[in-house]
């Protein structure tokens, strides 16, 4: 029999419950199979006349787990009964990863055809249409002092300041920003490209949409300091190629033709 470990309250170990190993083993077998219940590992005193027996789990699908069977004896009773029997993980057990809410699991590109992604009512990326901009942000954020709010145009909500900042940071630090490999090799930035179409609103100062069908970012948002090789002003130096020499045809000379078969010569003479 394994060791006995009392709980923090140090209740008196109950001899009958501690010695009820066979009863606890039979309960573990009922929730599994006889060959899966291994050696008795230990007995933990949970309280007065309450003991939990641990058994090794030999099921190959649950390495590091153990069977825990809690037995109890009523006051002034002689019979020990089973209170609970479960399979519990040990310190080295293989466990599933911690559950994460779906909103935190969601990644860009996960939304497919027919899927719905509801937006919560308190999403800080959005604010009601015609919501006034903060007074201290009027100078920095508002494009038009006469209209310090974004017109919803039938939309119940529009981007909030937090939503714009998050989008701007995500675009600027991604492949559409100046730090991408294609931007580093570009001959010039998108700010001087004729295919750049600026966005509207507060994002107009930093971003636009590429309208070059041959560019890798066609139809996508790019920053003004982004770039690619399809810049409208990219000029390739003309490569001078030497003309190939004109073949010389001798129209005055003649070739000697020798016929081995005289019949061929007669045929040529007849056609001539």
mmCIF file of C-alpha atoms in Angstrom, residues 40-241:
data_model
loop_
_atom_site.group_PDB
_atom_site.id
_atom_site.type_symbol
_atom_site.label_atom_id
_atom_site.label_comp_id
_atom_site.label_asym_id
_atom_site.label_seq_id
_atom_site.Cartn_x
_atom_site.Cartn_y
_atom_site.Cartn_z
ATOM 1 C CA UNK A 40 -1.869 1.429 -5.792
ATOM 2 C CA UNK A 41 0.055 4.720 -5.673
ATOM 3 C CA UNK A 42 -1.064 6.476 -2.479
ATOM 4 C CA UNK A 43 -3.946 7.317 -0.139
ATOM 5 C CA UNK A 44 -4.815 10.965 0.590
ATOM 6 C CA UNK A 45 -6.816 11.880 3.690
ATOM 7 C CA UNK A 46 -9.361 14.421 2.476
ATOM 8 C CA UNK A 47 -11.261 14.821 5.765
ATOM 9 C CA UNK A 48 -12.725 12.943 8.662
ATOM 10 C CA UNK A 49 -13.434 9.377 7.446
ATOM 11 C CA UNK A 50 -12.800 10.498 3.873
ATOM 12 C CA UNK A 51 -9.838 9.073 1.898
ATOM 13 C CA UNK A 52 -8.900 9.133 -1.799
ATOM 14 C CA UNK A 53 -6.956 6.195 -3.230
ATOM 15 C CA UNK A 54 -4.831 6.679 -6.364
ATOM 16 C CA UNK A 55 -4.111 3.868 -8.818
ATOM 17 C CA UNK A 56 -1.787 3.781 -11.812
ATOM 18 C CA UNK A 57 -3.519 4.034 -15.186
ATOM 19 C CA UNK A 58 -2.098 1.588 -17.738
ATOM 20 C CA UNK A 59 -4.308 2.661 -20.603
ATOM 21 C CA UNK A 60 -1.951 3.548 -23.475
ATOM 22 C CA UNK A 61 -4.236 6.415 -24.461
ATOM 23 C CA UNK A 62 -3.789 8.153 -21.074
ATOM 24 C CA UNK A 63 -0.092 8.221 -20.173
ATOM 25 C CA UNK A 64 0.578 10.029 -16.908
ATOM 26 C CA UNK A 65 -3.038 9.788 -15.694
ATOM 27 C CA UNK A 66 -4.302 7.914 -12.613
ATOM 28 C CA UNK A 67 -7.550 6.613 -11.196
ATOM 29 C CA UNK A 68 -8.767 8.457 -8.100
ATOM 30 C CA UNK A 69 -11.345 6.665 -5.938
ATOM 31 C CA UNK A 70 -12.707 8.423 -2.857
ATOM 32 C CA UNK A 71 -14.137 6.249 -0.095
ATOM 33 C CA UNK A 72 -16.071 7.380 2.967
ATOM 34 C CA UNK A 73 -17.366 5.963 6.217
ATOM 35 C CA UNK A 74 -20.304 7.446 8.064
ATOM 36 C CA UNK A 75 -19.989 8.339 11.720
ATOM 37 C CA UNK A 76 -20.235 5.281 14.015
ATOM 38 C CA UNK A 77 -20.619 3.064 10.926
ATOM 39 C CA UNK A 78 -18.413 0.087 10.153
ATOM 40 C CA UNK A 79 -19.045 -0.175 6.411
ATOM 41 C CA UNK A 80 -16.893 1.852 4.000
ATOM 42 C CA UNK A 81 -18.575 2.973 0.760
ATOM 43 C CA UNK A 82 -17.387 4.507 -2.491
ATOM 44 C CA UNK A 83 -18.070 8.195 -2.831
ATOM 45 C CA UNK A 84 -16.530 8.929 -6.243
ATOM 46 C CA UNK A 85 -14.321 7.301 -8.898
ATOM 47 C CA UNK A 86 -12.697 9.363 -11.661
ATOM 48 C CA UNK A 87 -9.696 9.422 -14.001
ATOM 49 C CA UNK A 88 -7.442 12.411 -13.265
ATOM 50 C CA UNK A 89 -4.291 13.761 -14.949
ATOM 51 C CA UNK A 90 -0.953 13.655 -13.176
ATOM 52 C CA UNK A 91 1.946 16.123 -13.414
ATOM 53 C CA UNK A 92 3.259 14.515 -16.616
ATOM 54 C CA UNK A 93 -0.121 13.810 -18.233
ATOM 55 C CA UNK A 94 -0.825 14.779 -21.812
ATOM 56 C CA UNK A 95 -3.548 17.432 -21.703
ATOM 57 C CA UNK A 96 -5.492 19.375 -24.267
ATOM 58 C CA UNK A 97 -4.455 23.026 -24.675
ATOM 59 C CA UNK A 98 -6.208 25.582 -22.514
ATOM 60 C CA UNK A 99 -9.540 26.647 -23.933
ATOM 61 C CA UNK A 100 -9.453 30.005 -25.690
ATOM 62 C CA UNK A 101 -12.612 31.983 -26.593
ATOM 63 C CA UNK A 102 -13.411 31.931 -30.276
ATOM 64 C CA UNK A 103 -12.825 35.667 -30.616
ATOM 65 C CA UNK A 104 -9.232 35.196 -29.516
ATOM 66 C CA UNK A 105 -8.754 32.119 -31.709
ATOM 67 C CA UNK A 106 -10.003 33.858 -34.831
ATOM 68 C CA UNK A 107 -7.296 34.841 -37.297
ATOM 69 C CA UNK A 108 -7.353 36.861 -40.531
ATOM 70 C CA UNK A 109 -8.428 34.648 -43.396
ATOM 71 C CA UNK A 110 -10.489 32.250 -41.241
ATOM 72 C CA UNK A 111 -13.801 33.637 -42.463
ATOM 73 C CA UNK A 112 -15.096 31.564 -45.348
ATOM 74 C CA UNK A 113 -18.041 31.599 -47.736
ATOM 75 C CA UNK A 114 -21.316 31.556 -45.809
ATOM 76 C CA UNK A 115 -19.668 32.235 -42.426
ATOM 77 C CA UNK A 116 -20.975 34.991 -40.160
ATOM 78 C CA UNK A 117 -18.766 37.063 -37.854
ATOM 79 C CA UNK A 118 -20.998 39.081 -35.496
ATOM 80 C CA UNK A 119 -19.535 42.287 -34.082
ATOM 81 C CA UNK A 120 -20.280 42.988 -30.449
ATOM 82 C CA UNK A 121 -22.200 46.107 -29.490
ATOM 83 C CA UNK A 122 -19.282 47.391 -27.382
ATOM 84 C CA UNK A 123 -16.575 46.854 -30.031
ATOM 85 C CA UNK A 124 -14.108 49.690 -29.424
ATOM 86 C CA UNK A 125 -13.176 49.763 -33.107
ATOM 87 C CA UNK A 126 -16.593 51.224 -33.934
ATOM 88 C CA UNK A 127 -18.671 54.153 -32.786
ATOM 89 C CA UNK A 128 -22.162 55.372 -33.698
ATOM 90 C CA UNK A 129 -22.537 57.379 -36.866
ATOM 91 C CA UNK A 130 -22.280 61.154 -36.437
ATOM 92 C CA UNK A 131 -20.282 60.654 -33.226
ATOM 93 C CA UNK A 132 -18.355 63.818 -32.472
ATOM 94 C CA UNK A 133 -14.586 63.689 -32.388
ATOM 95 C CA UNK A 134 -12.902 64.641 -29.086
ATOM 96 C CA UNK A 135 -12.192 68.331 -28.754
ATOM 97 C CA UNK A 136 -8.456 67.772 -28.256
ATOM 98 C CA UNK A 137 -8.299 65.590 -31.359
ATOM 99 C CA UNK A 138 -10.043 68.044 -33.656
ATOM 100 C CA UNK A 139 -6.817 69.646 -34.825
ATOM 101 C CA UNK A 140 -5.029 66.348 -35.411
ATOM 102 C CA UNK A 141 -7.708 63.908 -36.464
ATOM 103 C CA UNK A 142 -10.506 65.775 -38.219
ATOM 104 C CA UNK A 143 -10.032 66.370 -41.918
ATOM 105 C CA UNK A 144 -12.660 69.063 -42.116
ATOM 106 C CA UNK A 145 -13.259 71.436 -39.204
ATOM 107 C CA UNK A 146 -16.795 72.117 -40.380
ATOM 108 C CA UNK A 147 -17.647 68.416 -40.043
ATOM 109 C CA UNK A 148 -15.890 66.994 -36.965
ATOM 110 C CA UNK A 149 -17.630 63.644 -37.354
ATOM 111 C CA UNK A 150 -17.678 60.982 -40.029
ATOM 112 C CA UNK A 151 -20.943 60.875 -41.908
ATOM 113 C CA UNK A 152 -22.438 57.435 -41.613
ATOM 114 C CA UNK A 153 -24.289 57.594 -44.947
ATOM 115 C CA UNK A 154 -26.821 55.065 -43.721
ATOM 116 C CA UNK A 155 -24.360 53.074 -41.592
ATOM 117 C CA UNK A 156 -25.315 52.684 -37.926
ATOM 118 C CA UNK A 157 -21.641 52.674 -36.905
ATOM 119 C CA UNK A 158 -18.382 53.949 -38.317
ATOM 120 C CA UNK A 159 -14.725 53.487 -37.461
ATOM 121 C CA UNK A 160 -13.679 54.902 -34.136
ATOM 122 C CA UNK A 161 -10.317 56.485 -33.434
ATOM 123 C CA UNK A 162 -9.128 53.189 -31.951
ATOM 124 C CA UNK A 163 -10.313 51.330 -35.050
ATOM 125 C CA UNK A 164 -8.443 53.658 -37.401
ATOM 126 C CA UNK A 165 -5.258 53.487 -35.339
ATOM 127 C CA UNK A 166 -5.382 49.687 -35.227
ATOM 128 C CA UNK A 167 -5.932 49.405 -38.976
ATOM 129 C CA UNK A 168 -3.188 51.913 -39.749
ATOM 130 C CA UNK A 169 -0.673 50.092 -37.559
ATOM 131 C CA UNK A 170 -1.617 46.704 -39.013
ATOM 132 C CA UNK A 171 -1.280 47.878 -42.608
ATOM 133 C CA UNK A 172 1.883 49.881 -42.048
ATOM 134 C CA UNK A 173 3.707 47.070 -40.248
ATOM 135 C CA UNK A 174 2.573 44.424 -42.755
ATOM 136 C CA UNK A 175 3.379 43.615 -46.354
ATOM 137 C CA UNK A 176 1.680 46.842 -47.488
ATOM 138 C CA UNK A 177 4.132 49.011 -45.564
ATOM 139 C CA UNK A 178 7.625 50.308 -46.283
ATOM 140 C CA UNK A 179 9.475 47.442 -44.556
ATOM 141 C CA UNK A 180 8.435 44.660 -46.924
ATOM 142 C CA UNK A 181 11.028 43.129 -49.221
ATOM 143 C CA UNK A 182 9.324 44.312 -52.398
ATOM 144 C CA UNK A 183 9.197 47.893 -51.105
ATOM 145 C CA UNK A 184 12.912 47.855 -50.298
ATOM 146 C CA UNK A 185 13.722 46.873 -53.901
ATOM 147 C CA UNK A 186 11.285 49.309 -55.521
ATOM 148 C CA UNK A 187 12.627 52.138 -57.721
ATOM 149 C CA UNK A 188 10.331 54.688 -56.023
ATOM 150 C CA UNK A 189 7.531 54.934 -53.450
ATOM 151 C CA UNK A 190 3.802 54.733 -54.046
ATOM 152 C CA UNK A 191 3.420 58.417 -53.175
ATOM 153 C CA UNK A 192 4.807 59.342 -56.632
ATOM 154 C CA UNK A 193 3.026 56.577 -58.539
ATOM 155 C CA UNK A 194 0.197 57.472 -60.881
ATOM 156 C CA UNK A 195 -1.683 54.298 -59.999
ATOM 157 C CA UNK A 196 -2.028 55.311 -56.341
ATOM 158 C CA UNK A 197 -5.627 56.153 -55.397
ATOM 159 C CA UNK A 198 -5.819 57.841 -51.952
ATOM 160 C CA UNK A 199 -8.316 56.659 -49.391
ATOM 161 C CA UNK A 200 -10.976 58.895 -47.898
ATOM 162 C CA UNK A 201 -11.223 60.080 -44.312
ATOM 163 C CA UNK A 202 -8.470 60.136 -41.736
ATOM 164 C CA UNK A 203 -6.555 57.279 -43.396
ATOM 165 C CA UNK A 204 -6.046 59.384 -46.535
ATOM 166 C CA UNK A 205 -2.863 60.871 -45.114
ATOM 167 C CA UNK A 206 -0.988 57.583 -45.107
ATOM 168 C CA UNK A 207 -2.722 55.076 -47.363
ATOM 169 C CA UNK A 208 -4.213 54.532 -50.750
ATOM 170 C CA UNK A 209 -5.307 51.727 -53.053
ATOM 171 C CA UNK A 210 -3.128 50.419 -55.870
ATOM 172 C CA UNK A 211 -4.920 50.503 -59.244
ATOM 173 C CA UNK A 212 -2.236 48.869 -61.403
ATOM 174 C CA UNK A 213 -3.489 45.513 -62.653
ATOM 175 C CA UNK A 214 0.089 44.283 -63.139
ATOM 176 C CA UNK A 215 1.246 45.206 -59.632
ATOM 177 C CA UNK A 216 1.236 42.567 -56.860
ATOM 178 C CA UNK A 217 -0.864 44.902 -54.667
ATOM 179 C CA UNK A 218 -3.547 45.662 -57.240
ATOM 180 C CA UNK A 219 -6.806 46.478 -55.434
ATOM 181 C CA UNK A 220 -5.105 46.474 -52.007
ATOM 182 C CA UNK A 221 -4.373 49.158 -49.459
ATOM 183 C CA UNK A 222 -0.726 50.283 -49.451
ATOM 184 C CA UNK A 223 1.114 53.028 -47.596
ATOM 185 C CA UNK A 224 2.501 56.010 -49.451
ATOM 186 C CA UNK A 225 6.068 54.927 -48.687
ATOM 187 C CA UNK A 226 5.443 51.425 -50.003
ATOM 188 C CA UNK A 227 6.584 50.539 -53.486
ATOM 189 C CA UNK A 228 7.060 47.888 -56.139
ATOM 190 C CA UNK A 229 8.603 47.435 -59.552
ATOM 191 C CA UNK A 230 5.367 48.378 -61.345
ATOM 192 C CA UNK A 231 5.758 52.089 -60.500
ATOM 193 C CA UNK A 232 4.201 54.312 -63.129
ATOM 194 C CA UNK A 233 7.427 56.307 -63.565
ATOM 195 C CA UNK A 234 9.786 53.348 -63.611
ATOM 196 C CA UNK A 235 11.825 53.749 -66.824
ATOM 197 C CA UNK A 236 13.941 50.949 -68.134
ATOM 198 C CA UNK A 237 17.070 52.026 -69.987
ATOM 199 C CA UNK A 238 16.935 51.158 -73.627
ATOM 200 C CA UNK A 239 19.358 48.438 -74.597
ATOM 201 C CA UNK A 240 21.097 49.097 -77.905
ATOM 202 C CA UNK A 241 21.296 46.007 -80.011
#
